[in-house]
PDB file of C-alpha atoms and ligand atoms in Angstrom:
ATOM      1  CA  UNK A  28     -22.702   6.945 -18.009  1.00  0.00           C
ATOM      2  CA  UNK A  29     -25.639   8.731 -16.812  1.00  0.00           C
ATOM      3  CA  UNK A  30     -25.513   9.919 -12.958  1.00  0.00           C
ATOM      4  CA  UNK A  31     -28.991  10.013 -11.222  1.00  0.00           C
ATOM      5  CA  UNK A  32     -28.248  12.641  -8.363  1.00  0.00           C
ATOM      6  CA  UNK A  33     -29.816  15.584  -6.042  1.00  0.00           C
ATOM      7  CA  UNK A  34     -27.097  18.137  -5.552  1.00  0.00           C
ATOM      8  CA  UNK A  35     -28.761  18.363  -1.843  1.00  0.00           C
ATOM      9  CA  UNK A  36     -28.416  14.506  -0.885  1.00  0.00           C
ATOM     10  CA  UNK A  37     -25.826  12.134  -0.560  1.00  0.00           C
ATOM     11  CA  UNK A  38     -25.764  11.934  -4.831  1.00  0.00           C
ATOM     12  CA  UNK A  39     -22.899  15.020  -4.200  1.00  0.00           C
ATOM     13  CA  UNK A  40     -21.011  12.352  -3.225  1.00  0.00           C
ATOM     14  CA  UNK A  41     -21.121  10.084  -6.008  1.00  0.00           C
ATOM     15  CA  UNK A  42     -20.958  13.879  -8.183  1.00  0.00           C
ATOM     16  CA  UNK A  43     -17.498  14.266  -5.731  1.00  0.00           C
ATOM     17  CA  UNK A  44     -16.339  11.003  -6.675  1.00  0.00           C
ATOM     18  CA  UNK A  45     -16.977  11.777 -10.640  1.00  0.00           C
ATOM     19  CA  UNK A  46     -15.099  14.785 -10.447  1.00  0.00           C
ATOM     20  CA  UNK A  47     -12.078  13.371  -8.638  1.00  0.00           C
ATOM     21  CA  UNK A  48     -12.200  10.690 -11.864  1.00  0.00           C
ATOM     22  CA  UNK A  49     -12.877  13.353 -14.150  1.00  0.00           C
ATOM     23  CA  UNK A  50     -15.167  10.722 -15.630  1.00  0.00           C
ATOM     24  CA  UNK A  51     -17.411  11.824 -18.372  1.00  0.00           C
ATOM     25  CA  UNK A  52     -21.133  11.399 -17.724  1.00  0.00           C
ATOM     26  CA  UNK A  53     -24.531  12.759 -18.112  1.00  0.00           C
ATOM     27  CA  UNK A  54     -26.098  14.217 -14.868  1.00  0.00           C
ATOM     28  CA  UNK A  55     -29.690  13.985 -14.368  1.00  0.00           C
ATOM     29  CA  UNK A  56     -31.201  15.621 -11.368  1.00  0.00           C
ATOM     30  CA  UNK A  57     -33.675  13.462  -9.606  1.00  0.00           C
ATOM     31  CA  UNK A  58     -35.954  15.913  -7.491  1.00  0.00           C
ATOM     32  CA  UNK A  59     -36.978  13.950  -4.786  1.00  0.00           C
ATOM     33  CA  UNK A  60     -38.661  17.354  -2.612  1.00  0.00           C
ATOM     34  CA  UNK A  61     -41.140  17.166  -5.945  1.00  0.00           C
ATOM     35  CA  UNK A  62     -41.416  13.287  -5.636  1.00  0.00           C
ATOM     36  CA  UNK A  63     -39.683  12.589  -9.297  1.00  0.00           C
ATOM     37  CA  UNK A  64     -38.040   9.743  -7.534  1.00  0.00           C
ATOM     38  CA  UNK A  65     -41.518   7.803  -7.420  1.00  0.00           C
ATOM     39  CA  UNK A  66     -41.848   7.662 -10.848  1.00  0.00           C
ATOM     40  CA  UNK A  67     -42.483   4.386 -12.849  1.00  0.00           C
ATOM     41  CA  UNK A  68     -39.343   5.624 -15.210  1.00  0.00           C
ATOM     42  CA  UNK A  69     -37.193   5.753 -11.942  1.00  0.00           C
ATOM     43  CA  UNK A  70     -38.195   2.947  -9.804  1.00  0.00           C
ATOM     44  CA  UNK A  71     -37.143   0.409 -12.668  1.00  0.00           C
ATOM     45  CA  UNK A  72     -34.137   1.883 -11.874  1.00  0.00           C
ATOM     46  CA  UNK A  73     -34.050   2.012  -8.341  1.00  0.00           C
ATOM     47  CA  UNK A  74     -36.517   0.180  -6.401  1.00  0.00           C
ATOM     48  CA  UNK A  75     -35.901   2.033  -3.457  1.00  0.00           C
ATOM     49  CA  UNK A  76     -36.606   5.466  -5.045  1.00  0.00           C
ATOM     50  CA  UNK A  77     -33.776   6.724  -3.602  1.00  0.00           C
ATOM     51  CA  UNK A  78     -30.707   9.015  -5.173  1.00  0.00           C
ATOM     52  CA  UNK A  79     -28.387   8.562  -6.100  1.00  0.00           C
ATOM     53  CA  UNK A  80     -27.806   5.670  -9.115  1.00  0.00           C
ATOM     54  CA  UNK A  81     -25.426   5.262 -11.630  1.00  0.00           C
ATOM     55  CA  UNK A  82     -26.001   3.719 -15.060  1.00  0.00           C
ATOM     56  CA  UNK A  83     -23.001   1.882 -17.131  1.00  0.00           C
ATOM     57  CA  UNK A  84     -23.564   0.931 -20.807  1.00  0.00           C
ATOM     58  CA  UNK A  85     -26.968  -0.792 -19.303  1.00  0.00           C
ATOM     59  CA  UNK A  86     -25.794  -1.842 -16.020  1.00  0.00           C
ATOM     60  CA  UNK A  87     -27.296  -0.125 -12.667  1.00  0.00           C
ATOM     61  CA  UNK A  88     -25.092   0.493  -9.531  1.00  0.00           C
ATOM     62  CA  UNK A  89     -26.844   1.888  -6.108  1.00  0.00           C
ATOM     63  CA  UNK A  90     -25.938   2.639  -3.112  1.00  0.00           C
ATOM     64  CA  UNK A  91     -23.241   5.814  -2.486  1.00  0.00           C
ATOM     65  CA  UNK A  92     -20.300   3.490  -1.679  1.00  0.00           C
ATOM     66  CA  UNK A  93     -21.254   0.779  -4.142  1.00  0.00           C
ATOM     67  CA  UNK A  94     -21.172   3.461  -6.896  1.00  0.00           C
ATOM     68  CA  UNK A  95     -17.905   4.942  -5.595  1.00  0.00           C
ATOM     69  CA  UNK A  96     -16.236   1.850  -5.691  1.00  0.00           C
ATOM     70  CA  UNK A  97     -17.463   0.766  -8.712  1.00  0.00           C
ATOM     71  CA  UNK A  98     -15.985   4.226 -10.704  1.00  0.00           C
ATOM     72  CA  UNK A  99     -12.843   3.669  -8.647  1.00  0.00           C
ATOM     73  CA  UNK A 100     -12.438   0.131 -10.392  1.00  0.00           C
ATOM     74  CA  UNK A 101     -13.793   1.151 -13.859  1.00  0.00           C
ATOM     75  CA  UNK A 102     -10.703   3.959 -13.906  1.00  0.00           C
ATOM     76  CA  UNK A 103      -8.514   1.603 -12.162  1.00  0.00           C
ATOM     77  CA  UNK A 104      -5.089   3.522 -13.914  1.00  0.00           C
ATOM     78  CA  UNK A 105      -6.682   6.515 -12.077  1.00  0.00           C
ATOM     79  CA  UNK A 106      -5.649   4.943  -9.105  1.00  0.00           C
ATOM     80  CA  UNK A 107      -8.624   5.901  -6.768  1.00  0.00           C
ATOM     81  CA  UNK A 108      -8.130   2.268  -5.776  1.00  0.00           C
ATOM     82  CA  UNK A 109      -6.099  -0.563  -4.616  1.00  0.00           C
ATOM     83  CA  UNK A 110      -5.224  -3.110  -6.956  1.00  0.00           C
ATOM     84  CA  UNK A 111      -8.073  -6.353  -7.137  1.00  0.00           C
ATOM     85  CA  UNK A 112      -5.322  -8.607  -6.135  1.00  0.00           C
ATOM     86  CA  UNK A 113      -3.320  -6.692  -3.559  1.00  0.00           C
ATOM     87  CA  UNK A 114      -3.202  -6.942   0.075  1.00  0.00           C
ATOM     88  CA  UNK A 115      -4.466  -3.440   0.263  1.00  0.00           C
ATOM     89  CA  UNK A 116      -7.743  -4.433  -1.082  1.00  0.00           C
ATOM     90  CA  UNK A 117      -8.666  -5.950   3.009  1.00  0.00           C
ATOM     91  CA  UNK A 118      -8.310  -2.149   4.565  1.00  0.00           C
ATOM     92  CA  UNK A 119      -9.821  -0.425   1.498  1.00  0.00           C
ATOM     93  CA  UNK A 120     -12.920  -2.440   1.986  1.00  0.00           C
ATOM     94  CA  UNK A 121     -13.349  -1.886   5.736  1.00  0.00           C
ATOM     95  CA  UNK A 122     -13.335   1.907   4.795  1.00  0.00           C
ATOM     96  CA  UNK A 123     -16.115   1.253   2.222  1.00  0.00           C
ATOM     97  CA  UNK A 124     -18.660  -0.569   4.300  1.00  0.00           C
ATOM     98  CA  UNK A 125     -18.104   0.388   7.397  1.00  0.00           C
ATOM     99  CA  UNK A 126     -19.729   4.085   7.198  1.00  0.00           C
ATOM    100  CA  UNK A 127     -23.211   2.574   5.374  1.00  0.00           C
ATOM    101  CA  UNK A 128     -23.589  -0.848   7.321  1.00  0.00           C
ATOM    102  CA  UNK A 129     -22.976   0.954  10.632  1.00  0.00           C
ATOM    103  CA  UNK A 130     -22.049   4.194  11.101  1.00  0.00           C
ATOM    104  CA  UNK A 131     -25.442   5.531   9.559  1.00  0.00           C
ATOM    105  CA  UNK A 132     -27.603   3.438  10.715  1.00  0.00           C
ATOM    106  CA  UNK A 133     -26.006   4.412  14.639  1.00  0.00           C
ATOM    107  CA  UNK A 134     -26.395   7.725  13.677  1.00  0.00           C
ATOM    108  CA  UNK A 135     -29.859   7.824  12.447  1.00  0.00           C
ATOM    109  CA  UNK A 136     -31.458   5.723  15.577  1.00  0.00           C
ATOM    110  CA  UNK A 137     -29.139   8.667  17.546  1.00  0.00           C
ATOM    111  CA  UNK A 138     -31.268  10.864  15.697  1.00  0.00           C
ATOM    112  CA  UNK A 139     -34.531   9.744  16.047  1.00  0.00           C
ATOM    113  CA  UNK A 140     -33.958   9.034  20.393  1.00  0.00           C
ATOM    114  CA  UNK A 141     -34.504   5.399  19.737  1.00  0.00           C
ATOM    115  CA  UNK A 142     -32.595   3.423  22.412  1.00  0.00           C
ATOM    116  CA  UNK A 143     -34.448   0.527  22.958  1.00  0.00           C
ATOM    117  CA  UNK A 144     -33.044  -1.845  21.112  1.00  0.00           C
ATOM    118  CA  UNK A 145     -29.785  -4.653  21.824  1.00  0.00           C
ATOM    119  CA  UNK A 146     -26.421  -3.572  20.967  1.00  0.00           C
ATOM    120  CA  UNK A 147     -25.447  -7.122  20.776  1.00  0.00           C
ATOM    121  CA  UNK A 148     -27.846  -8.002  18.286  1.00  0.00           C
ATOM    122  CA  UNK A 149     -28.170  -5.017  16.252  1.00  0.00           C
ATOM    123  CA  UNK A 150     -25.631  -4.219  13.780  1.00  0.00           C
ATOM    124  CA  UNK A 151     -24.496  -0.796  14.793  1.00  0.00           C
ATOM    125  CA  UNK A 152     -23.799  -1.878  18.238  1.00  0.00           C
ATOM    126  CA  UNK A 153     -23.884   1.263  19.941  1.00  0.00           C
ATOM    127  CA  UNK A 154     -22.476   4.623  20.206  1.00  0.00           C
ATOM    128  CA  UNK A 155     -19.430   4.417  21.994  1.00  0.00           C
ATOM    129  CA  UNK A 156     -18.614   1.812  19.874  1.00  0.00           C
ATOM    130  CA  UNK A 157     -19.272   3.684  17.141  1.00  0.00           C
ATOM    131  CA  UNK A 158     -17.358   6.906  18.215  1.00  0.00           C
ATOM    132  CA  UNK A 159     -14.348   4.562  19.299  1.00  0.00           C
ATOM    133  CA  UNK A 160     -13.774   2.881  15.896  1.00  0.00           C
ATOM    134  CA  UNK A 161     -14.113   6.234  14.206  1.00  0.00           C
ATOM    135  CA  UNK A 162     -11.397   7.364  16.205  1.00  0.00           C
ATOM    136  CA  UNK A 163      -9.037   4.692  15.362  1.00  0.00           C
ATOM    137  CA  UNK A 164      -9.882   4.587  11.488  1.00  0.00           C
ATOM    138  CA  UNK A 165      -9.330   7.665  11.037  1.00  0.00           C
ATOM    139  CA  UNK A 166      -5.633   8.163   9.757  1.00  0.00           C
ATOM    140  CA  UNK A 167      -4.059  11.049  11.652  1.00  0.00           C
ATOM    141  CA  UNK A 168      -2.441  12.317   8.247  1.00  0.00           C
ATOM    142  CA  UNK A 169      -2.790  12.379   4.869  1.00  0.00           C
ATOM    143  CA  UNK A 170      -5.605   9.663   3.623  1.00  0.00           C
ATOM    144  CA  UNK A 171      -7.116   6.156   4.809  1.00  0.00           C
ATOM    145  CA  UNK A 172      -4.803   4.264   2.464  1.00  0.00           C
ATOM    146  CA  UNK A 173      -1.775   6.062   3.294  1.00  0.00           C
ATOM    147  CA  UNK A 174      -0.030   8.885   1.032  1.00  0.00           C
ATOM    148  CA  UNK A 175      -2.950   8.226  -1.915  1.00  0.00           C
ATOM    149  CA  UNK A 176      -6.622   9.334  -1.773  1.00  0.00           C
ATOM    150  CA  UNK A 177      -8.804   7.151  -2.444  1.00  0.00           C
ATOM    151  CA  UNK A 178     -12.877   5.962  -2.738  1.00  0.00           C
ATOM    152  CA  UNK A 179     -11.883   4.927   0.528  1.00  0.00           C
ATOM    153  CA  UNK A 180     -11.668   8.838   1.700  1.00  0.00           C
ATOM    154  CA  UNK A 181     -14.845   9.691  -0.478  1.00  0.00           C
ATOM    155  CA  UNK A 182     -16.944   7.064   1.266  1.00  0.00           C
ATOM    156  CA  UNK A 183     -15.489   7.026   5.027  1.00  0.00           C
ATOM    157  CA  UNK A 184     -14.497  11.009   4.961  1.00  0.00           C
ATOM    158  CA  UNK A 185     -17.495  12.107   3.241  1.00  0.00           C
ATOM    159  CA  UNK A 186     -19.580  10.118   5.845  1.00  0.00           C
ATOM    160  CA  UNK A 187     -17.812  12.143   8.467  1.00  0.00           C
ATOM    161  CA  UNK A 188     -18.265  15.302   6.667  1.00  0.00           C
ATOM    162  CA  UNK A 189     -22.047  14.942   6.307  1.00  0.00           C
ATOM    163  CA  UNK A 190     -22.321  13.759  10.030  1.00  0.00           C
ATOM    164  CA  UNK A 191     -20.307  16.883  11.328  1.00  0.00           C
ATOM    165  CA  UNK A 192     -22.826  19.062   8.899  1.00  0.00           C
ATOM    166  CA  UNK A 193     -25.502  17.627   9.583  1.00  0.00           C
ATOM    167  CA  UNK A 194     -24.575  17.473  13.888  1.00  0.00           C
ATOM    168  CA  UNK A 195     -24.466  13.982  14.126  1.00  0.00           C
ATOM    169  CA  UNK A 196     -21.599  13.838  14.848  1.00  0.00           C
ATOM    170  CA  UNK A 197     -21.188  16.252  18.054  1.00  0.00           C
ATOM    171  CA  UNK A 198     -17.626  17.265  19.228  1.00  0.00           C
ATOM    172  CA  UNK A 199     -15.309  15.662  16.890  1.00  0.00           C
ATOM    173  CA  UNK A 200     -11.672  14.675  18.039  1.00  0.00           C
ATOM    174  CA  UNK A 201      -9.029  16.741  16.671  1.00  0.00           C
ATOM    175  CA  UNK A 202      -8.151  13.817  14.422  1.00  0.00           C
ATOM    176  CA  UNK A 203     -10.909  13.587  12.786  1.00  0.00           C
ATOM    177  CA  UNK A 204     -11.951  16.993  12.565  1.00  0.00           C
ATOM    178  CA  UNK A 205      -8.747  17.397  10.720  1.00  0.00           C
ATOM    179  CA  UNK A 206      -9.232  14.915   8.579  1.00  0.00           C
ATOM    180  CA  UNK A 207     -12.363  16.315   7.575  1.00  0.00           C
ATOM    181  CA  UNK A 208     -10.789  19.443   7.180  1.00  0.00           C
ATOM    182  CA  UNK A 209      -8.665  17.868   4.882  1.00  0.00           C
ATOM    183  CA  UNK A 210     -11.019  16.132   2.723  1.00  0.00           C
ATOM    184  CA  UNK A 211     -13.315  19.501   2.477  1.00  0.00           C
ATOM    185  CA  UNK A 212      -9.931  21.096   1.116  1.00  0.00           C
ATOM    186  CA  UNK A 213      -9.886  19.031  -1.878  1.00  0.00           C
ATOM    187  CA  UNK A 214     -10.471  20.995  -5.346  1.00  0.00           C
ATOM    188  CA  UNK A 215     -13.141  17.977  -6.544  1.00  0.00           C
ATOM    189  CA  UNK A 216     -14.846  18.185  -3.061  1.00  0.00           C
ATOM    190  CA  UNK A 217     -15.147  22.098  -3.027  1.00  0.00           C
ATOM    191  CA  UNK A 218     -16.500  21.687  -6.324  1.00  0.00           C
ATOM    192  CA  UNK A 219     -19.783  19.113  -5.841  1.00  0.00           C
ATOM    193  CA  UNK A 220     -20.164  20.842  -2.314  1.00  0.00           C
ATOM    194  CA  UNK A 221     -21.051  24.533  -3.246  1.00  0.00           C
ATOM    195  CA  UNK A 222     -23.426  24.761   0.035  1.00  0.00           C
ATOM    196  CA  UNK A 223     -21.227  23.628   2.412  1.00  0.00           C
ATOM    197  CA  UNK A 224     -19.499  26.828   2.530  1.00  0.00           C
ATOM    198  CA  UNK A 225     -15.839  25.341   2.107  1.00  0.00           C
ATOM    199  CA  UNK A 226     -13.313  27.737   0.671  1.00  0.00           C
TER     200      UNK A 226
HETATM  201  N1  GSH B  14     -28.405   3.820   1.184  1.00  0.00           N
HETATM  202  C1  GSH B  14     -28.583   4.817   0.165  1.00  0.00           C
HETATM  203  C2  GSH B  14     -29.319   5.996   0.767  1.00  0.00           C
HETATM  204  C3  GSH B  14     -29.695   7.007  -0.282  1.00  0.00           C
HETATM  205  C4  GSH B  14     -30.691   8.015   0.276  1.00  0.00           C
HETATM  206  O1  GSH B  14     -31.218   7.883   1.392  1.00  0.00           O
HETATM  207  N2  GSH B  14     -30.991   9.028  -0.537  1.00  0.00           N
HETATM  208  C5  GSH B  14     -31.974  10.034  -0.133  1.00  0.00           C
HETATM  209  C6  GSH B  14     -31.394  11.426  -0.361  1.00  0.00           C
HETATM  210  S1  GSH B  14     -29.919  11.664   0.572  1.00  0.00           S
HETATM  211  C7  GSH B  14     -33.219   9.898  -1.025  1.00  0.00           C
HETATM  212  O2  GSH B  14     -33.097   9.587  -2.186  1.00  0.00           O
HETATM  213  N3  GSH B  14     -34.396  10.164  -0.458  1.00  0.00           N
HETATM  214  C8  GSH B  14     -35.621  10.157  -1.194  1.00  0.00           C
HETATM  215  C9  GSH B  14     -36.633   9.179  -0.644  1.00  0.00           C
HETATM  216  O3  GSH B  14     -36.271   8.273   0.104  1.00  0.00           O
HETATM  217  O4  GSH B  14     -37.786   9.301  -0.989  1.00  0.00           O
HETATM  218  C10 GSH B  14     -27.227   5.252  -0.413  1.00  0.00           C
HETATM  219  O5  GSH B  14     -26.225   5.174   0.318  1.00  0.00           O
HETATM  220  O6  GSH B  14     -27.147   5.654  -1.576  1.00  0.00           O
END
């Protein structure tokens, strides 16, 4: 597998979730600051340009939690992941969507003081919304599955991670703050994170 990343962008993620696997692959940086992520070479990857992309014997995931969840089914026995069949499978997904369909987006129109627009109609709603279904996703111990970690945590935790980081997310409740305490404790985390200063 070959794992097109920028330590610096949301690719440590994906890097987090390959380390967590322990799955073999070849990492190729993508710097996007120099604009390597215009290239002919890498747009036939990813239209978009953006970082980071996975490649599988030929096949191309993108997207951060599309990537996550598709190493978390490719190592299955690993057991980052539900089974395909079980019951579990209806939370899991929740987890996996939730932070890229809606959270972001809330956050970055939050960013960027844009507030004219219809909370009915757009997809992110608003953010009290937003802040409120946070609050009850977000398991008050161990992970969002229960006792196991899995993508689930990488996609919905890391999401929260980045958004306490990066201060979009601006006096987190003690849940989740100690959930994301939690998830910046873990060895594979620590490891694809050097710059976010956890021990
Ligand atoms: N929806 C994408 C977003 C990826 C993204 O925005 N990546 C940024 C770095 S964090 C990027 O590649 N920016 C370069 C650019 O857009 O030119 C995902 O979840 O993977």
């Amino acid at each position: 597998m070959k794992h097109y990343f920028h330590p610096m962008s949301r690719g440590a993620t994906t890097d987090w979730m390959l380390t967590e696997l322990e799955a073999p692959h070849e990492k190729i940086i993508i710097d996007f600051f120099a604009g390597e992520n215009n290239s002919p070479e890498y747009r036939a990857i990813n239209p978009m340009g953006k970082v980071p992309a996975l490649e599988d014997e030929g096949r191309i995931v993108t997207e951060t939690a599309a990537i996550c969840a598709y190493l978390a089914d490719k190592y299955l026995d690993k057991g980052f992941a539900p089974a395909v069949s079980s019951p579990d499978r209806a939370r899991y997904y929740r987890y996996l969507f939730f932070p890229g369909t809606t959270l972001e987006p809330m956050f970055s129109v939050a960013q960027l003081g844009i507030t004219d627009f219809n909370p009915q109609s757009v997809g992110w709603g608003d953010m009290d919304r937003c802040l409120a279904t946070v609050e009850s996703m977000t398991p008050k111990s161990g992970w969002v599955m229960g006792e196991r970690f899995t993508a689930a945590d990488v996609v919905f935790g890391g999401t929260l991670d980045f958004a306490i980081q990066f201060g979009w997310l601006k006096d987190a409740s003690p849940t989740v703050a100690a959930y994301v305490e939690r998830i910046r404790a873990r060895p594979a985390y620590q490891q694809t994170h050097p710059q976010s200063g956890a021990q």
